[in-house]
Amino acid sequence: KAIAALRQHIVSVPLVAEIDKMVRLYRGSQWAQGAPILTATYPATYHVVALQGQPLQGAHLVAFQQCGNSLARHVLARLKLDGMPRRVSGLDVANQNTVWANISLSNSVGIAQSTPTALKTYLEQVNSERNTPHPQNDVLVKFLQVLQGGPKEIATKAMDELASPRQDWRNADGTGSLALTVAGMQVYWEAFWQQGVITPKAAAAGASSYS
């Protein structure tokens, strides 16, 4: 009812479309497309398996702290953000840089069977929320740096890749490919996982949230 009433008082066609989109995404549990999360933990259907059931982190945690379990409040917060110009302060940038610097396996995604894939998703999510996103190669370097803080078998692979990138993990133009590197590291990770070398461990609650 609150959303319907809000919709009736808005004359901007793009904002009305945004309301309808958020409601549609939420009802369809389309988390990867930006559906608001109304619980303190990631849903069992969340697209990043490693985060399912884990406490919210980053922008998701901030949104829940501000809007709680009310879809109407999440919609209103999005409309306020979309309907007014964003002013970027030095503190905004500093907070974003701190969040980026503090990303780690233990703080951000934990240890699970699909950790490399989950880490890529998390890095891309945090990067997309920056005022000035890092270029793709910087995301790739960060991915490998974070893996160096993981199990020693994977840390060694990540260090080797940073020092001497594999040819089959590169793009056609010779630059490093984030997608190919993640896929390759995921294969190594799952092999060690099946051997029992890597064991599960949840991420620290809220350790990588925005200030």
mmCIF file of C-alpha atoms in Angstrom:
data_model
loop_
_atom_site.group_PDB
_atom_site.id
_atom_site.type_symbol
_atom_site.label_atom_id
_atom_site.label_comp_id
_atom_site.label_asym_id
_atom_site.label_seq_id
_atom_site.Cartn_x
_atom_site.Cartn_y
_atom_site.Cartn_z
ATOM 1 C CA LYS A 1 0.000 0.000 0.000
ATOM 2 C CA ALA A 2 2.805 2.408 0.860
ATOM 3 C CA ILE A 3 4.490 1.788 -2.479
ATOM 4 C CA ALA A 4 1.217 2.244 -4.377
ATOM 5 C CA ALA A 5 0.603 5.542 -2.583
ATOM 6 C CA LEU A 6 4.160 6.688 -3.314
ATOM 7 C CA ARG A 7 3.747 5.783 -6.953
ATOM 8 C CA GLN A 8 0.576 7.868 -7.276
ATOM 9 C CA HIS A 9 2.346 11.005 -6.048
ATOM 10 C CA ILE A 10 5.264 10.804 -8.485
ATOM 11 C CA VAL A 11 4.912 12.429 -11.889
ATOM 12 C CA SER A 12 8.364 11.555 -13.222
ATOM 13 C CA VAL A 13 8.053 8.658 -15.668
ATOM 14 C CA PRO A 14 11.664 7.435 -15.084
ATOM 15 C CA LEU A 15 11.137 7.385 -11.306
ATOM 16 C CA VAL A 16 7.854 5.485 -11.625
ATOM 17 C CA ALA A 17 9.666 3.000 -13.855
ATOM 18 C CA GLU A 18 12.368 2.651 -11.186
ATOM 19 C CA ILE A 19 9.726 1.854 -8.546
ATOM 20 C CA ASP A 20 8.186 -0.826 -10.758
ATOM 21 C CA LYS A 21 11.619 -2.247 -11.528
ATOM 22 C CA MET A 22 12.611 -2.544 -7.851
ATOM 23 C CA VAL A 23 9.336 -4.249 -6.962
ATOM 24 C CA ARG A 24 9.679 -6.631 -9.898
ATOM 25 C CA LEU A 25 13.272 -7.513 -9.037
ATOM 26 C CA TYR A 26 12.398 -8.129 -5.397
ATOM 27 C CA ARG A 27 9.398 -10.325 -6.174
ATOM 28 C CA GLY A 28 11.511 -12.310 -8.606
ATOM 29 C CA SER A 29 14.436 -12.655 -6.166
ATOM 30 C CA GLN A 30 16.698 -11.217 -8.845
ATOM 31 C CA TRP A 31 19.587 -10.382 -6.521
ATOM 32 C CA ALA A 32 22.215 -10.149 -9.247
ATOM 33 C CA GLN A 33 20.172 -7.425 -10.935
ATOM 34 C CA GLY A 34 19.955 -5.310 -7.776
ATOM 35 C CA ALA A 35 16.868 -6.525 -5.927
ATOM 36 C CA PRO A 36 16.818 -5.049 -2.391
ATOM 37 C CA ILE A 37 17.591 -7.477 0.427
ATOM 38 C CA LEU A 38 15.187 -7.171 3.369
ATOM 39 C CA THR A 39 16.938 -9.513 5.795
ATOM 40 C CA ALA A 40 20.131 -9.164 7.839
ATOM 41 C CA THR A 41 21.692 -12.122 6.025
ATOM 42 C CA TYR A 42 21.984 -13.024 2.360
ATOM 43 C CA PRO A 43 18.991 -15.089 1.134
ATOM 44 C CA ALA A 44 19.287 -18.832 0.552
ATOM 45 C CA THR A 45 18.649 -18.070 -3.129
ATOM 46 C CA TYR A 46 21.413 -15.430 -3.380
ATOM 47 C CA HIS A 47 23.363 -15.799 -6.627
ATOM 48 C CA VAL A 48 26.745 -15.939 -4.854
ATOM 49 C CA VAL A 49 26.649 -19.329 -3.143
ATOM 50 C CA ALA A 50 29.492 -18.475 -0.747
ATOM 51 C CA LEU A 51 27.418 -15.608 0.694
ATOM 52 C CA GLN A 52 24.144 -17.494 1.176
ATOM 53 C CA GLY A 53 23.079 -17.245 4.815
ATOM 54 C CA GLN A 54 26.030 -14.987 5.658
ATOM 55 C CA PRO A 55 25.623 -11.524 7.286
ATOM 56 C CA LEU A 56 25.180 -8.680 4.824
ATOM 57 C CA GLN A 57 28.320 -6.795 3.799
ATOM 58 C CA GLY A 58 29.301 -3.585 2.056
ATOM 59 C CA ALA A 59 26.534 -1.585 0.406
ATOM 60 C CA HIS A 60 23.978 -4.282 1.206
ATOM 61 C CA LEU A 61 24.639 -3.907 4.921
ATOM 62 C CA VAL A 62 24.406 -0.120 4.731
ATOM 63 C CA ALA A 63 21.092 -0.314 2.851
ATOM 64 C CA PHE A 64 19.645 -2.723 5.429
ATOM 65 C CA GLN A 65 20.825 -0.573 8.326
ATOM 66 C CA GLN A 66 19.128 2.449 6.760
ATOM 67 C CA CYS A 67 15.947 0.840 5.440
ATOM 68 C CA GLY A 68 15.457 -2.372 7.411
ATOM 69 C CA ASN A 69 12.969 -4.959 6.164
ATOM 70 C CA SER A 70 10.645 -2.450 4.504
ATOM 71 C CA LEU A 71 10.544 -2.639 0.717
ATOM 72 C CA ALA A 72 8.870 0.792 0.668
ATOM 73 C CA ARG A 73 11.800 2.363 2.551
ATOM 74 C CA HIS A 74 14.284 0.764 0.168
ATOM 75 C CA VAL A 75 12.314 2.130 -2.781
ATOM 76 C CA LEU A 76 12.141 5.603 -1.249
ATOM 77 C CA ALA A 77 15.893 5.597 -0.562
ATOM 78 C CA ARG A 78 16.589 4.656 -4.177
ATOM 79 C CA LEU A 79 14.284 7.411 -5.435
ATOM 80 C CA LYS A 80 16.024 9.987 -3.269
ATOM 81 C CA LEU A 81 19.367 8.873 -4.659
ATOM 82 C CA ASP A 82 18.175 8.885 -8.267
ATOM 83 C CA GLY A 83 16.210 12.104 -7.949
ATOM 84 C CA MET A 84 18.958 14.393 -6.705
ATOM 85 C CA PRO A 85 22.476 15.201 -7.928
ATOM 86 C CA ARG A 86 25.243 13.369 -6.077
ATOM 87 C CA ARG A 87 27.969 15.468 -4.519
ATOM 88 C CA VAL A 88 31.268 13.688 -4.109
ATOM 89 C CA SER A 89 33.262 14.621 -1.028
ATOM 90 C CA GLY A 90 36.801 13.721 -0.086
ATOM 91 C CA LEU A 91 35.353 11.576 2.686
ATOM 92 C CA ASP A 92 33.290 9.607 0.162
ATOM 93 C CA VAL A 93 36.398 8.790 -1.835
ATOM 94 C CA ALA A 94 38.410 7.976 1.291
ATOM 95 C CA ASN A 95 35.706 5.570 2.490
ATOM 96 C CA GLN A 96 35.584 3.869 -0.892
ATOM 97 C CA ASN A 97 39.361 3.503 -0.961
ATOM 98 C CA THR A 98 39.339 2.062 2.550
ATOM 99 C CA VAL A 99 36.673 -0.506 1.633
ATOM 100 C CA TRP A 100 38.651 -1.495 -1.461
ATOM 101 C CA ALA A 101 41.910 -1.793 0.470
ATOM 102 C CA ASN A 102 40.315 -3.916 3.197
ATOM 103 C CA ILE A 103 38.815 -6.547 0.912
ATOM 104 C CA SER A 104 40.101 -9.974 1.864
ATOM 105 C CA LEU A 105 38.858 -13.543 1.895
ATOM 106 C CA SER A 106 38.327 -13.492 5.652
ATOM 107 C CA ASN A 107 36.577 -10.107 5.630
ATOM 108 C CA SER A 108 34.545 -10.293 2.473
ATOM 109 C CA VAL A 109 33.560 -13.686 1.055
ATOM 110 C CA GLY A 110 34.945 -16.372 3.358
ATOM 111 C CA ILE A 111 36.160 -19.802 2.307
ATOM 112 C CA ALA A 112 33.729 -21.969 0.355
ATOM 113 C CA GLN A 113 33.749 -24.153 -2.743
ATOM 114 C CA SER A 114 33.051 -21.225 -5.084
ATOM 115 C CA THR A 115 35.198 -18.588 -3.348
ATOM 116 C CA PRO A 116 37.119 -17.359 -6.443
ATOM 117 C CA THR A 117 33.858 -16.780 -8.319
ATOM 118 C CA ALA A 118 32.275 -15.141 -5.263
ATOM 119 C CA LEU A 119 35.330 -12.907 -4.848
ATOM 120 C CA LYS A 120 35.078 -11.724 -8.464
ATOM 121 C CA THR A 121 31.399 -10.868 -7.953
ATOM 122 C CA TYR A 122 32.169 -9.013 -4.733
ATOM 123 C CA LEU A 123 35.030 -7.034 -6.271
ATOM 124 C CA GLU A 124 32.881 -6.036 -9.239
ATOM 125 C CA GLN A 125 30.038 -5.010 -6.922
ATOM 126 C CA VAL A 126 32.268 -2.828 -4.735
ATOM 127 C CA ASN A 127 34.016 -1.386 -7.778
ATOM 128 C CA SER A 128 30.719 -0.477 -9.463
ATOM 129 C CA GLU A 129 29.721 1.529 -6.378
ATOM 130 C CA ARG A 130 32.818 3.721 -6.538
ATOM 131 C CA ASN A 131 32.535 7.255 -7.900
ATOM 132 C CA THR A 132 35.444 6.412 -10.202
ATOM 133 C CA PRO A 133 35.636 2.637 -10.745
ATOM 134 C CA HIS A 134 38.988 0.947 -11.078
ATOM 135 C CA PRO A 135 39.905 -0.240 -14.606
ATOM 136 C CA GLN A 136 39.493 -3.943 -15.297
ATOM 137 C CA ASN A 137 43.193 -4.742 -14.981
ATOM 138 C CA ASP A 138 43.266 -3.233 -11.485
ATOM 139 C CA VAL A 139 40.354 -5.480 -10.507
ATOM 140 C CA LEU A 140 42.290 -8.466 -11.847
ATOM 141 C CA VAL A 141 45.376 -7.510 -9.839
ATOM 142 C CA LYS A 142 43.255 -7.032 -6.710
ATOM 143 C CA PHE A 143 41.663 -10.452 -7.246
ATOM 144 C CA LEU A 144 45.073 -12.132 -7.314
ATOM 145 C CA GLN A 145 46.337 -10.085 -4.366
ATOM 146 C CA VAL A 146 43.367 -11.123 -2.245
ATOM 147 C CA LEU A 147 43.898 -14.788 -3.121
ATOM 148 C CA GLN A 148 47.465 -14.476 -1.817
ATOM 149 C CA GLY A 149 45.904 -14.190 1.635
ATOM 150 C CA GLY A 150 44.150 -17.528 1.225
ATOM 151 C CA PRO A 151 45.280 -21.156 1.526
ATOM 152 C CA LYS A 152 48.977 -21.504 0.697
ATOM 153 C CA GLU A 153 48.351 -23.732 -2.338
ATOM 154 C CA ILE A 154 46.178 -21.050 -3.930
ATOM 155 C CA ALA A 155 48.386 -18.197 -2.679
ATOM 156 C CA THR A 156 51.304 -19.695 -4.592
ATOM 157 C CA LYS A 157 49.240 -19.934 -7.791
ATOM 158 C CA ALA A 158 48.129 -16.310 -7.401
ATOM 159 C CA MET A 159 51.700 -15.075 -6.838
ATOM 160 C CA ASP A 160 52.886 -16.999 -9.902
ATOM 161 C CA GLU A 161 50.141 -15.466 -12.008
ATOM 162 C CA LEU A 162 51.004 -11.948 -10.873
ATOM 163 C CA ALA A 163 54.679 -12.509 -11.624
ATOM 164 C CA SER A 164 54.218 -14.289 -14.961
ATOM 165 C CA PRO A 165 50.657 -14.327 -16.372
ATOM 166 C CA ARG A 166 49.650 -17.444 -18.286
ATOM 167 C CA GLN A 167 49.120 -16.954 -21.998
ATOM 168 C CA ASP A 168 45.856 -18.933 -22.011
ATOM 169 C CA TRP A 169 44.430 -16.610 -19.330
ATOM 170 C CA ARG A 170 44.898 -13.510 -21.477
ATOM 171 C CA ASN A 171 42.616 -11.644 -23.859
ATOM 172 C CA ALA A 172 43.241 -11.718 -27.604
ATOM 173 C CA ASP A 173 45.080 -8.390 -27.337
ATOM 174 C CA GLY A 174 47.496 -9.835 -24.777
ATOM 175 C CA THR A 175 46.033 -8.109 -21.706
ATOM 176 C CA GLY A 176 45.065 -10.087 -18.647
ATOM 177 C CA SER A 177 41.520 -11.463 -18.642
ATOM 178 C CA LEU A 178 39.644 -11.303 -15.347
ATOM 179 C CA ALA A 179 37.051 -13.837 -16.513
ATOM 180 C CA LEU A 180 39.632 -16.373 -17.739
ATOM 181 C CA THR A 181 41.819 -15.923 -14.665
ATOM 182 C CA VAL A 182 38.884 -16.409 -12.300
ATOM 183 C CA ALA A 183 37.745 -19.497 -14.200
ATOM 184 C CA GLY A 184 41.258 -20.929 -14.069
ATOM 185 C CA MET A 185 41.720 -20.217 -10.370
ATOM 186 C CA GLN A 186 38.297 -21.713 -9.685
ATOM 187 C CA VAL A 187 39.451 -24.982 -11.261
ATOM 188 C CA TYR A 188 42.543 -25.073 -9.032
ATOM 189 C CA TRP A 189 40.462 -24.118 -5.988
ATOM 190 C CA GLU A 190 37.889 -26.871 -6.539
ATOM 191 C CA ALA A 191 40.616 -29.470 -7.011
ATOM 192 C CA PHE A 192 42.143 -28.571 -3.628
ATOM 193 C CA TRP A 193 38.639 -28.410 -2.142
ATOM 194 C CA GLN A 194 37.823 -31.942 -3.260
ATOM 195 C CA GLN A 195 41.117 -33.136 -1.758
ATOM 196 C CA GLY A 196 40.167 -31.599 1.587
ATOM 197 C CA VAL A 197 43.134 -29.226 1.483
ATOM 198 C CA ILE A 198 40.774 -26.224 1.648
ATOM 199 C CA THR A 199 38.106 -26.214 4.349
ATOM 200 C CA PRO A 200 35.106 -23.848 4.710
ATOM 201 C CA LYS A 201 35.198 -20.746 6.846
ATOM 202 C CA ALA A 202 32.611 -17.946 7.001
ATOM 203 C CA ALA A 203 33.543 -14.320 6.419
ATOM 204 C CA ALA A 204 33.691 -11.954 9.398
ATOM 205 C CA ALA A 205 30.313 -10.254 9.870
ATOM 206 C CA GLY A 206 30.184 -6.775 8.344
ATOM 207 C CA ALA A 207 33.947 -6.430 8.198
ATOM 208 C CA SER A 208 33.966 -4.747 4.788
ATOM 209 C CA SER A 209 30.994 -2.406 5.107
ATOM 210 C CA TYR A 210 31.036 1.268 4.118
ATOM 211 C CA SER A 211 31.399 3.819 6.854
#
